[in-house]
Coordinates of C-alpha atoms in Angstrom, one line a residue:
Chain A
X1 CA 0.0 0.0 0.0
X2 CA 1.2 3.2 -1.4
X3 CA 0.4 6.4 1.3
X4 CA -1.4 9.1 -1.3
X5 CA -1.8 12.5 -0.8
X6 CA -5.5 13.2 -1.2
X7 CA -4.4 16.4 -2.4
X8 CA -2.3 15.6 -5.4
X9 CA -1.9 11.8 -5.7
X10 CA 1.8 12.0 -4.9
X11 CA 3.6 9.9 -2.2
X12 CA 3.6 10.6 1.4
X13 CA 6.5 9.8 3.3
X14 CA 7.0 10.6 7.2
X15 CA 9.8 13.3 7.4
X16 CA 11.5 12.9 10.6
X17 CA 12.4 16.6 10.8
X18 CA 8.8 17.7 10.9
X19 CA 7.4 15.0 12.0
X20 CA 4.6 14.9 9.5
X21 CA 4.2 13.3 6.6
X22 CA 5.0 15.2 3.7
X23 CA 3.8 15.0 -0.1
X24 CA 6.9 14.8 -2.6
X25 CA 4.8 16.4 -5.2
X26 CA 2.6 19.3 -3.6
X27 CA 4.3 19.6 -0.5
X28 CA 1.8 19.3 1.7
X29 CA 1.9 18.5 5.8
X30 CA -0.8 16.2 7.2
X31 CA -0.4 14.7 10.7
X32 CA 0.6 10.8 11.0
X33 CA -3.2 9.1 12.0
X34 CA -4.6 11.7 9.8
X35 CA -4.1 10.4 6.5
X36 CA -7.3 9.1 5.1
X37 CA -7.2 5.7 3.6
X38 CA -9.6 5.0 0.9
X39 CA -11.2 1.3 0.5
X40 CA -9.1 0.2 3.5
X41 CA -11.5 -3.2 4.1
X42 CA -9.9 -4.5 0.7
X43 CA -6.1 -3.4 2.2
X44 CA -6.5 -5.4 5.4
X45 CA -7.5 -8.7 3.0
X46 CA -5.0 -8.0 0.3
X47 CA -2.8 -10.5 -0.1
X48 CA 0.5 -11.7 0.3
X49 CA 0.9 -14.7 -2.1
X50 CA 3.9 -16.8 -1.5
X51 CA 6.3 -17.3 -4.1
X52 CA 6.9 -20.8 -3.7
X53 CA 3.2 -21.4 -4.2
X54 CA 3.2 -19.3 -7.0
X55 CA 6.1 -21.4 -8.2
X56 CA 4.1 -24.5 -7.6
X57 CA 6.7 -25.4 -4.7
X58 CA 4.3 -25.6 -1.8
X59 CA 3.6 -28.2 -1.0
X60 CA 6.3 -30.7 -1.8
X61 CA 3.6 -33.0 -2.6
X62 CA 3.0 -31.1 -5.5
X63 CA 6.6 -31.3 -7.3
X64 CA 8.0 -34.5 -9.3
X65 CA 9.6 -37.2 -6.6
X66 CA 13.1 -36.4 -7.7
X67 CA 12.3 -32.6 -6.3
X68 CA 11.4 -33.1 -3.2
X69 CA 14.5 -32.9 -1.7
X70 CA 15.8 -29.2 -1.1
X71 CA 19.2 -30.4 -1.1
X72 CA 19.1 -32.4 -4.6
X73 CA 17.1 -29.1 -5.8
X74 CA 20.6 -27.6 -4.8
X75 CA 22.9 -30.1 -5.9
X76 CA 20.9 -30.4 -9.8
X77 CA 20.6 -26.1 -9.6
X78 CA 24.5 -26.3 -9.3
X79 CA 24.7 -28.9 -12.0
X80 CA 22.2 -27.4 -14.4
X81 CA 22.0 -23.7 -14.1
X82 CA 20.0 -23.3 -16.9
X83 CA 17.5 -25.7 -15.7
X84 CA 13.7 -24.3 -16.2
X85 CA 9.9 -26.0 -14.5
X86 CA 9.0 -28.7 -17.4
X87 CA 5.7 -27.7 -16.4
X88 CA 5.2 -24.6 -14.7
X89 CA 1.8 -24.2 -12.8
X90 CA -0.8 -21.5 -14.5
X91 CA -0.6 -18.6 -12.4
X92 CA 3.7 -18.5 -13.2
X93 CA 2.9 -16.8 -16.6
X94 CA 0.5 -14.4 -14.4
X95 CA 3.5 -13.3 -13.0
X96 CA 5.6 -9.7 -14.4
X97 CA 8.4 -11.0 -16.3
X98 CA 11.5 -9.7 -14.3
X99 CA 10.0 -11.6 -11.2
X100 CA 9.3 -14.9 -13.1
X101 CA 12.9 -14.9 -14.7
X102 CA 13.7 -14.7 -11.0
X103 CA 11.9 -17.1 -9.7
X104 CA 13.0 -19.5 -12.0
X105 CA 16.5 -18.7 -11.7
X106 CA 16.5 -18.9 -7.7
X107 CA 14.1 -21.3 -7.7
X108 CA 16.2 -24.3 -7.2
X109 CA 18.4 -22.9 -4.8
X110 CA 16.1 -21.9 -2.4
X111 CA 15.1 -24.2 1.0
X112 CA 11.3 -23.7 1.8
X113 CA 11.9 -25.3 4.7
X114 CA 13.9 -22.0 5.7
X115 CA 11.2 -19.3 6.8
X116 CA 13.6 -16.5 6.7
X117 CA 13.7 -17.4 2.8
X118 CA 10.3 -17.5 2.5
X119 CA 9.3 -14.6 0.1
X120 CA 5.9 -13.1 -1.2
X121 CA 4.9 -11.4 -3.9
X122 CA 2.7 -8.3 -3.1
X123 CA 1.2 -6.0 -5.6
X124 CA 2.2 -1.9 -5.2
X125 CA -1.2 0.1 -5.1
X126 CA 0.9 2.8 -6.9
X127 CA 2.3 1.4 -9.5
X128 CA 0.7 -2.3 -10.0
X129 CA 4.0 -3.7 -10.1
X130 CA 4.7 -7.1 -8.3
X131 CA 6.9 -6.5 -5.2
X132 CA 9.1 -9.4 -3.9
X133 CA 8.6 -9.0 0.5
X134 CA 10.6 -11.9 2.1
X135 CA 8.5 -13.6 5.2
X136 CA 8.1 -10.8 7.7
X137 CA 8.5 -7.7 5.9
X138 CA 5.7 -5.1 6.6
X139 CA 7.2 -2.1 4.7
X140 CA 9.7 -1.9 1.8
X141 CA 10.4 0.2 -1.6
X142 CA 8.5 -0.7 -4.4
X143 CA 11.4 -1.8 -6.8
X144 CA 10.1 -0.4 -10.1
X145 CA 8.2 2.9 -9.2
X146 CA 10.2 3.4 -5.9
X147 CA 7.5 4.6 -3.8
X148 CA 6.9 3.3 -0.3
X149 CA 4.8 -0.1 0.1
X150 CA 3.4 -1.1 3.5
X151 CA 1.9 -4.8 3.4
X152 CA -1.0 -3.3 5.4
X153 CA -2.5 -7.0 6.1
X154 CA 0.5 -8.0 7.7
X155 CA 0.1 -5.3 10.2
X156 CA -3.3 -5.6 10.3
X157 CA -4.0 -9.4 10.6
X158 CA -1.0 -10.7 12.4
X159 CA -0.5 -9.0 15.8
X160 CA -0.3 -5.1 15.4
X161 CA 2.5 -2.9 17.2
X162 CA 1.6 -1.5 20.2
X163 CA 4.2 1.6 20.3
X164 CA 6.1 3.0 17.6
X165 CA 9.1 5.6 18.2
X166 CA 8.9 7.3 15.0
X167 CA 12.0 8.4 13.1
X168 CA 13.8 11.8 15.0
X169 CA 17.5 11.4 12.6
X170 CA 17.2 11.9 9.0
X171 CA 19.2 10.3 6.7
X172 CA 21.9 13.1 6.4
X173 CA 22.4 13.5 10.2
X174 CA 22.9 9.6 10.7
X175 CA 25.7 10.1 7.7
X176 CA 26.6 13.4 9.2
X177 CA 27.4 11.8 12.7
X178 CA 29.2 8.7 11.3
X179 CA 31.6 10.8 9.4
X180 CA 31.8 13.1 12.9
X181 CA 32.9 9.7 14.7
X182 CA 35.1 8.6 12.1
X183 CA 37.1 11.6 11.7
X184 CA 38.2 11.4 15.2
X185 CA 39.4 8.0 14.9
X186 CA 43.4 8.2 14.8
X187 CA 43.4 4.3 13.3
X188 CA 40.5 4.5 11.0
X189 CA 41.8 4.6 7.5
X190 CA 41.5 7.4 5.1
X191 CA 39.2 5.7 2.9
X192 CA 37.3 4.3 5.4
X193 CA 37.3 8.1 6.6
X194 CA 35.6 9.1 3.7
X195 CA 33.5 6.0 2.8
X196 CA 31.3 6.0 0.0
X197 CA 28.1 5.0 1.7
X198 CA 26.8 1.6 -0.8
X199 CA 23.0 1.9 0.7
X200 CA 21.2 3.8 3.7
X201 CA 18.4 2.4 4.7
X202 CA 16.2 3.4 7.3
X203 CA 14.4 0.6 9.4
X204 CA 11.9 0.0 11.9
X205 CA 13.4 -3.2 13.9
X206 CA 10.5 -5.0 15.8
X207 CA 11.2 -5.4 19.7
X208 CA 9.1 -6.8 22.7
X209 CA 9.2 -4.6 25.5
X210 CA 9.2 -6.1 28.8
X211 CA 8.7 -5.5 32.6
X212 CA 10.3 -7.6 35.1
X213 CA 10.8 -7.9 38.9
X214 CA 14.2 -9.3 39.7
X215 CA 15.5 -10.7 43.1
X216 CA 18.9 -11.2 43.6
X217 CA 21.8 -11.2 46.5
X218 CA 25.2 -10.7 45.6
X219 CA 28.6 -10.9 47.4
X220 CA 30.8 -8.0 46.0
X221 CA 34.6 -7.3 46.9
X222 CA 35.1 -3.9 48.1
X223 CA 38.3 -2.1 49.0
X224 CA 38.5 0.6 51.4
X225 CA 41.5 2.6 52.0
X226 CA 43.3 2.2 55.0
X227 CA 43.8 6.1 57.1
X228 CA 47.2 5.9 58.2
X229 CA 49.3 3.5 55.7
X230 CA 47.2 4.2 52.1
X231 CA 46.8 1.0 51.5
X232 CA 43.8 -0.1 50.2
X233 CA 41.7 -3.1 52.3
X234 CA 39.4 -5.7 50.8
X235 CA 36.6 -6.9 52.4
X236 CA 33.6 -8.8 51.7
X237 CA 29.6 -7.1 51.0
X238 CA 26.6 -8.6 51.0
X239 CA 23.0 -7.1 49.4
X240 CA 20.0 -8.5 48.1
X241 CA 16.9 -6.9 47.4
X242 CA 14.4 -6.5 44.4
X243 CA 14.3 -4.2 41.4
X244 CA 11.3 -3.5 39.0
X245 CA 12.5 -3.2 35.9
X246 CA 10.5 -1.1 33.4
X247 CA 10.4 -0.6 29.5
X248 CA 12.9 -3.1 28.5
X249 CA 13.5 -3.6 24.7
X250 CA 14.8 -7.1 23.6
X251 CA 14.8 -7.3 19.7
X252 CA 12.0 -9.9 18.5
X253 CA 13.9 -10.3 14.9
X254 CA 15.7 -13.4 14.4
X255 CA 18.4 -12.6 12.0
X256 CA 19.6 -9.3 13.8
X257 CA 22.3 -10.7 16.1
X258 CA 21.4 -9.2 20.0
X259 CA 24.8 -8.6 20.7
X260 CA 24.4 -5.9 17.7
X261 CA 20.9 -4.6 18.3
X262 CA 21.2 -4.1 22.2
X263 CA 23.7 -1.4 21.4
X264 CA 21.4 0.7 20.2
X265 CA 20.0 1.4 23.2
X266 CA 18.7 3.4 24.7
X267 CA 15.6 4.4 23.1
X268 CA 13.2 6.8 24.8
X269 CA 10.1 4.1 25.3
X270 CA 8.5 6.6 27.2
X271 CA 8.4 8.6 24.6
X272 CA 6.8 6.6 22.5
X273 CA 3.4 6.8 20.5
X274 CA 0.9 4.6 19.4
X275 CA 1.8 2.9 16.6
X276 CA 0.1 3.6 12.9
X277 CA 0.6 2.6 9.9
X278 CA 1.5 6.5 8.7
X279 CA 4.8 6.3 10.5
X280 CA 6.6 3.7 7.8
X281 CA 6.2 5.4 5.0
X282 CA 9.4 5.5 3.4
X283 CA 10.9 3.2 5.7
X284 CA 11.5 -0.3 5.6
X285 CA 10.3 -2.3 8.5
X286 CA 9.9 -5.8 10.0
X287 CA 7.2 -7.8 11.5
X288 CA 8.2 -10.1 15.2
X289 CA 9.5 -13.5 14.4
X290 CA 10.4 -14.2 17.1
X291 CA 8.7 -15.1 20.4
X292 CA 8.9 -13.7 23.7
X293 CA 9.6 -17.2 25.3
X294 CA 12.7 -17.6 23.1
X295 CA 14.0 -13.8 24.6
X296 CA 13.3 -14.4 28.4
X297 CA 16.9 -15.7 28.6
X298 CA 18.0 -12.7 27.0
X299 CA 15.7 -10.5 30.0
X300 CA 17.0 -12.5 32.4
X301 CA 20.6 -12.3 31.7
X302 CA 20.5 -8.2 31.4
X303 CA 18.6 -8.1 34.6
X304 CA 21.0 -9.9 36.4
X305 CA 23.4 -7.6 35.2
X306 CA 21.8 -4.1 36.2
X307 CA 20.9 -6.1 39.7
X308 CA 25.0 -6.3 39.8
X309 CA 25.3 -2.8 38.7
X310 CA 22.7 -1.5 41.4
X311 CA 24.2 -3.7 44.3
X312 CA 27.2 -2.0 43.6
X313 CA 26.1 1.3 43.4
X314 CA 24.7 0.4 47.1
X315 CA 27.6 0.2 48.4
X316 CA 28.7 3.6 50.3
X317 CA 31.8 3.1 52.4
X318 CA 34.2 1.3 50.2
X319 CA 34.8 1.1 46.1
X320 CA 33.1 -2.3 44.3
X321 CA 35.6 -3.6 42.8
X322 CA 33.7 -6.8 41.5
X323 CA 31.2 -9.5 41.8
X324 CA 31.9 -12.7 43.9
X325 CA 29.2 -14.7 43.7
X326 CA 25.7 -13.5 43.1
X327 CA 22.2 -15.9 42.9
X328 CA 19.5 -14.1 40.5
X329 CA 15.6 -14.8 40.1
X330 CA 13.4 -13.1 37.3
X331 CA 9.6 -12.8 36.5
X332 CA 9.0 -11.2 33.1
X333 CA 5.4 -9.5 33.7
X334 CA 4.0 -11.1 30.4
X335 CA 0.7 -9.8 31.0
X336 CA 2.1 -6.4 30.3
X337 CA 4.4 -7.0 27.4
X338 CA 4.2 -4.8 24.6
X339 CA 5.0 -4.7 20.9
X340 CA 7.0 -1.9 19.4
X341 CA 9.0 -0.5 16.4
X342 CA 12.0 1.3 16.9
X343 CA 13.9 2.7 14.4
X344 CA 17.5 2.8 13.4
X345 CA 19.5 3.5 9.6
X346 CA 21.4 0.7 8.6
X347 CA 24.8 2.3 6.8
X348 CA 26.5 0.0 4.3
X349 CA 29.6 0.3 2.7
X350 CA 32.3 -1.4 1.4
X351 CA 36.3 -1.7 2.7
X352 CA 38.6 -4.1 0.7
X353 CA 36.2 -6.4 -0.8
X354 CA 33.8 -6.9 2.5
X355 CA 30.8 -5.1 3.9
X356 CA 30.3 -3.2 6.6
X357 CA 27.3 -1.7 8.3
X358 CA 27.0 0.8 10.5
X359 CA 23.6 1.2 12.6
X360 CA 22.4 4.5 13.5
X361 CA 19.8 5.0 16.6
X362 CA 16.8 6.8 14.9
X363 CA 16.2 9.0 17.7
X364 CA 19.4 9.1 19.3
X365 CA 21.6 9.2 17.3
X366 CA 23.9 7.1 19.0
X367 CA 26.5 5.3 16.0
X368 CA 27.2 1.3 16.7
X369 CA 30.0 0.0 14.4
X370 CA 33.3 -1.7 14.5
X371 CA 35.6 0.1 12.0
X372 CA 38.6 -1.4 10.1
X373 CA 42.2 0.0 11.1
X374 CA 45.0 1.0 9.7
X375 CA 47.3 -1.8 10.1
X376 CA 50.5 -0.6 8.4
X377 CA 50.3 2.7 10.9
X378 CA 49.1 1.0 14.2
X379 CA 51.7 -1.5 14.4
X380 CA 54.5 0.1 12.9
X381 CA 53.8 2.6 16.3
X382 CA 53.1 -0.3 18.5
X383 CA 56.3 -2.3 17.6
X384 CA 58.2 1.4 17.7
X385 CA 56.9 2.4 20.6
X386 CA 57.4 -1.4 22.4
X387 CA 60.8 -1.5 21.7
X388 CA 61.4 2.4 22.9
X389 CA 60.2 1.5 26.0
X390 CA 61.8 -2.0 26.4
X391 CA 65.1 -0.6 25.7
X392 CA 64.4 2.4 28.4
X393 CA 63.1 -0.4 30.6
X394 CA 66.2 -3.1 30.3
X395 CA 68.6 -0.1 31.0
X396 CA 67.0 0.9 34.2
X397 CA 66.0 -2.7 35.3
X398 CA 70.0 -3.9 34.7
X399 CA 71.1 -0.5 36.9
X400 CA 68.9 -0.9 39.5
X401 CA 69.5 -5.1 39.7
X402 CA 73.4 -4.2 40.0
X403 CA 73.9 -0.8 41.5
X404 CA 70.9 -0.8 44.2
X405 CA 71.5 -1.3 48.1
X406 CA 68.5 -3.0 48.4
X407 CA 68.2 -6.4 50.3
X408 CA 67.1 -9.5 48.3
X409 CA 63.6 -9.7 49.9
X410 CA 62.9 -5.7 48.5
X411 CA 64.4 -6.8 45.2
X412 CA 61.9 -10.3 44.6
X413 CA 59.3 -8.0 46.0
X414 CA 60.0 -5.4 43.4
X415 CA 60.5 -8.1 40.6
X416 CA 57.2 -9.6 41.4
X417 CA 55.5 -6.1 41.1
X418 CA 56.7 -5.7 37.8
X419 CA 55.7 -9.2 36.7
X420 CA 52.4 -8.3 38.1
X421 CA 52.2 -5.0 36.3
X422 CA 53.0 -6.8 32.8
X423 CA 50.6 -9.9 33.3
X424 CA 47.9 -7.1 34.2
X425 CA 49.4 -4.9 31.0
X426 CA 49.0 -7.8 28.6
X427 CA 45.9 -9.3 29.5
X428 CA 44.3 -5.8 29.5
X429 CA 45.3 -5.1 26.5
X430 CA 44.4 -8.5 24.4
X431 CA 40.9 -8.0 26.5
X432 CA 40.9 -4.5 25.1
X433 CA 41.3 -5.9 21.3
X434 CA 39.0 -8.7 21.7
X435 CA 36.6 -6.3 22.0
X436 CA 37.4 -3.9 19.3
X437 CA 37.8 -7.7 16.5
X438 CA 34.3 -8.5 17.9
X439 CA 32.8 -5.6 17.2
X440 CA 34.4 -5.7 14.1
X441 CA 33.6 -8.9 13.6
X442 CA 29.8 -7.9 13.8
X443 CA 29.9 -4.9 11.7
X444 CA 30.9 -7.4 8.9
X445 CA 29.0 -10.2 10.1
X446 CA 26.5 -11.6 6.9
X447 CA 23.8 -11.7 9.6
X448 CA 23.1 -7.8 9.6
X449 CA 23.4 -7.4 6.1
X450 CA 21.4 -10.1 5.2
X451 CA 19.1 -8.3 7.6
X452 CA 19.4 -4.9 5.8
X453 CA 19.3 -6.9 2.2
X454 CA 17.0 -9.6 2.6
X455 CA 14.4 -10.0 0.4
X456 CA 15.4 -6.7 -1.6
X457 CA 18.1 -7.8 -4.5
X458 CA 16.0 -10.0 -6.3
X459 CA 15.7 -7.7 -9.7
Chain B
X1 CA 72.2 -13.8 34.7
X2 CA 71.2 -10.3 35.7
X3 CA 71.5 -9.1 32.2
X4 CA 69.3 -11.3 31.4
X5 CA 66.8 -11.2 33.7
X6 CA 67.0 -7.5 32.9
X7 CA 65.9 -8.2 29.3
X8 CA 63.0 -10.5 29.8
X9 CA 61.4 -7.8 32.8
X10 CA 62.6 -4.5 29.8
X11 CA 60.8 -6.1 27.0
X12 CA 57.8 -8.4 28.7
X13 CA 57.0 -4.7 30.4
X14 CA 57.6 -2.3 27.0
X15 CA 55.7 -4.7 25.2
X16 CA 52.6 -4.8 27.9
X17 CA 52.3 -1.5 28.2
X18 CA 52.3 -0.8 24.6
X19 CA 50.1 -3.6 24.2
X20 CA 47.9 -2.1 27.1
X21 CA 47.9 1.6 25.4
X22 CA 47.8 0.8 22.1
X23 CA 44.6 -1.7 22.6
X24 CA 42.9 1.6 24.5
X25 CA 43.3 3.9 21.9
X26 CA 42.4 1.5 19.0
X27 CA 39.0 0.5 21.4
X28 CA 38.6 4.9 21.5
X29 CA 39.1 5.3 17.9
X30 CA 37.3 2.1 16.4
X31 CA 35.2 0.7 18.7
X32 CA 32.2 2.8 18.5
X33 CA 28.9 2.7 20.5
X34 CA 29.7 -0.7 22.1
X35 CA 27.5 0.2 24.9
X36 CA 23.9 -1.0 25.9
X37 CA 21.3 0.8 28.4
X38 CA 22.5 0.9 31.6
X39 CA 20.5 0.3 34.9
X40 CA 19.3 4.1 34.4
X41 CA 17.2 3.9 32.1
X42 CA 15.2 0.8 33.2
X43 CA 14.8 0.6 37.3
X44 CA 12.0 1.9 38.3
X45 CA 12.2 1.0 42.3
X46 CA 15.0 -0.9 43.9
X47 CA 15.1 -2.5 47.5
X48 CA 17.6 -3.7 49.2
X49 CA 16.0 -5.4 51.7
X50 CA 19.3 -7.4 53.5
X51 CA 22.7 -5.3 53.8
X52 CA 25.9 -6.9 55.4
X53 CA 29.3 -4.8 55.0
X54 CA 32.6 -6.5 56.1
X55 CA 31.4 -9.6 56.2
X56 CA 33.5 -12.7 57.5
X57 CA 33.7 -16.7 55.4
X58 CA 31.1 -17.8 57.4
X59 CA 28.6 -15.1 57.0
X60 CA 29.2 -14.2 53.1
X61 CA 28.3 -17.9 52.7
X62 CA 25.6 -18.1 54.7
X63 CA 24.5 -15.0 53.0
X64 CA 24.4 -16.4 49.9
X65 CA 22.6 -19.7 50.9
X66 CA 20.2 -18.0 52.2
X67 CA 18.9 -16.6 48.9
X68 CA 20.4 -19.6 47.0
X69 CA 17.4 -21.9 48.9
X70 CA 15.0 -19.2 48.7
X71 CA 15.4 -18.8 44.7

């Protein structure tokens, strides 16, 4: 379903600097909720056919014996990549050309049994072209006239969104503060500095947002300096108690990896509106697929850790230095769990053969990426600036070994501090770079582009 | 022998601590937004309803068990 201006017949998209949703043509403002929608009975029941039925793939039943195997489908695609449906079903030549030649090309390849293959075809109210949505796609691009298409059944008959935080970052100031972040990176390369984005695209993730009440108790390690002698004294803490925990977001997609996703946070849930349709215009957006059951781990997990955080916090007198041993409980309040879209633009571009994607909160603007470093210049100044320091280190370490009064008890002492301070250096640092290949690591990861691209390179 | 003790302690700590500094700066520059929402943003009401500071073997474990049976 195309958004139409009922004063032109142009497109309306939703224009996160106003707000509003604007008309490309006339330039007209109307309010989101305000749009009216003519015949929009006959968009709740329009609707999404699957491909593979149309390709006379569902159900296996249906397809020679030979074929009912998605791995021999595979294995004879590979073998004949010209091969074409001896008899294609009817409705195949109802299909647009472009789409068909598709179909039949990546028809062999595909495994139905995969859901987050599964793609539909859905007719653009604009245009009348056929537009290819994969399996839980509720807004995309029409591919051929380009104007926004919301698969208004999917929102409508499958469970509806609850909230929506509608887009506050356009396009230009999620670029603008990627290049803002990148420029102050002393390792980031200079053509990684001044990327060429590939594709922006801005879209609504779907999340479950969930209250809990945790209980916990933990044992944390506290130090407290000592009055007279400066040294610092450990002792033991002990706290338990309950927190309510309110507006939690857990991603409900699948193929976006949490580790990636939770970074966005945090997004203003108490800011948010109720959801309509209006607000994904021009946006690309996803329905749940996954379940709430499958994310209480997730909940749980995060709970335990801002139980740790608070019990720490508690603790007055000394400094937390860490957690000992803790025992956690959680009860997710299902009865008040909500469904929301929450938006973010997906940044792709490419370094050295490989994609990367940089996510963008849509109301923040906070920037979550890993960014590729300059290899040549960060460890020509590590290995420089290691062996600087070694040599100034073996020089002074050999003068004080020979020419020092100390006794041999001061001298193992002092050895054993400087082992300490180099195990402590070392495993820092590898901790340190861990992080930064991980992060990496998920910036080029197939599993958020494939989020970003799924369903949407098929012409 | 003190030579080379010397060398092992000069270069195991140059190398650390460039390791150590190096790995910061490369987290500042390219690890960006690796964050998620902290404790802020999501407790509403917290309770501590048991506090025990300084607390001996025997107490920290029986602190523990206590919650440990109850959970």
């Amino acid at each position: 379903m195309a958004v139409i201006c009922k004063n032109c017949g142009g497109t309306l998209v939703f224009d996160p600097e106003s707000q509003k949703m604007t008309c490309d043509r006339c330039g007209a403002f109307i309010t989101p909720g305000e749009v009216e929608f003519y015949a929009r009975d006959i968009l709740e029941n329009k609707k999404v056919i699957p491909l593979s039925k149309i390709m006379g793939a569902e159900p296996y039943d249906d397809l020679p014996v030979s074929y009912s195997d998605p791995d021999e489908i595979r294995k004879d695609a590979e073998e004949y990549p010209d091969y074409e449906l001896e008899d294609p079903p009817p409705l195949l030549n109802d299909i647009p050309g472009p789409i068909r030649n598709f179909a039949k090309r990546n028809f062999a390849k595909w495994d139905f049994s995969d859901n987050y293959m599964e793609c539909a075809v859905y007719t653009c109210d604009y245009c009348g072209g056929e537009v290819i949505v994969n399996g839980t796609e509720a807004s995309t691009m029409c591919i051929f006239c380009g104007n926004p298409v919301i698969v208004f059944s999917r929102i409508a008959k499958q469970r509806r969104p609850e909230l929506i935080v509608p887009f506050k970052i356009t396009k230009k100031d999620a670029l603008k503060a990627i290049r803002k972040h990148f420029n102050k990176g002393i390792f980031i390369p200079r053509e990684v500095k001044h990327f060429k984005e590939k594709q922006v695209r801005g879209i609504y993730i779907p999340y479950w947002i969930a209250d809990a009440e945790h209980y916990g108790s933990a044992i944390i390690l506290g130090s407290v300096e000592k009055s007279k002698s400066g040294e610092p004294d450990t002792y033991y803490y002990g706290r338990a108690g309950t927190i309510m925990i309110r507006d939690f977001p857990v991603d409900a997609s699948r193929i976006l990896p949490y580790d990636i996703s939770s970074r966005l946070e945090p997004y203003g849930i108490r800011n948010a509106t109720e959801f309509n349709e209006d607000y994904l215009a021009g946006f690309y957006s996803s329905i749940a697929d996954d379940s709430i059951d499958g994310l209480s781990d997730l909940i749980e997990k995060r709970a335990a850790a801002i139980f740790e955080e608070e019990a720490k916090a508690d603790i007055m007198n000394a400094y937390p230095e860490r957690i000992i041993e803790a025992v956690h409980h959680t009860e997710i309040d299902y009865g008040s769990l909500r469904y929301a879209m929450l938006p973010a633009w997906f940044v792709i571009y490419e370094h050295k053969g490989k994609h990367n994607t940089i996510l963008v909160n849509g109301e923040t603007g906070k920037v979550v990426c890993g960014v590729p470093w300059n290899r040549k210049i960060l460890y020509s100044l590590y290995f420089l600036f290691a062996t600087a320091l070694s040599c100034g280190a073996v020089y002074m370490i050999n003068i004080f070994l020979t020419e020092s009064d100390w006794d041999f008890d001061d001298i193992s002492n002092a050895i054993l501090f400087l082992v300490l301070i180099i195990g402590i250096s070392f495993a820092w640092g590898i901790k340190m770079f861990k992080k930064v290949h991980k992060s990496l690591g998920l910036t080029q990861g197939r599993s958020v582009f494939n989020f970003v691209k799924r369903g949407r390179e098929q012409v | 022998m003190i030579k080379f003790l010397s060398v092992v302690l000069g270069i195991g700590f140059g190398f650390g601590v460039a390791t150590f500094v190096f790995s910061y700066f490369l987290n500042e520059s390219n690890n960006i937004g690796d964050s998620v929402g902290s404790a802020f943003y999501y407790v509403r009401s917290r309770k501590f309803h048991a506090r025990m500071d300084k607390m001996t073997p025997s107490e920290r474990h029986e602190f523990i068990s206590r919650y440990h049976r109850l959970f």
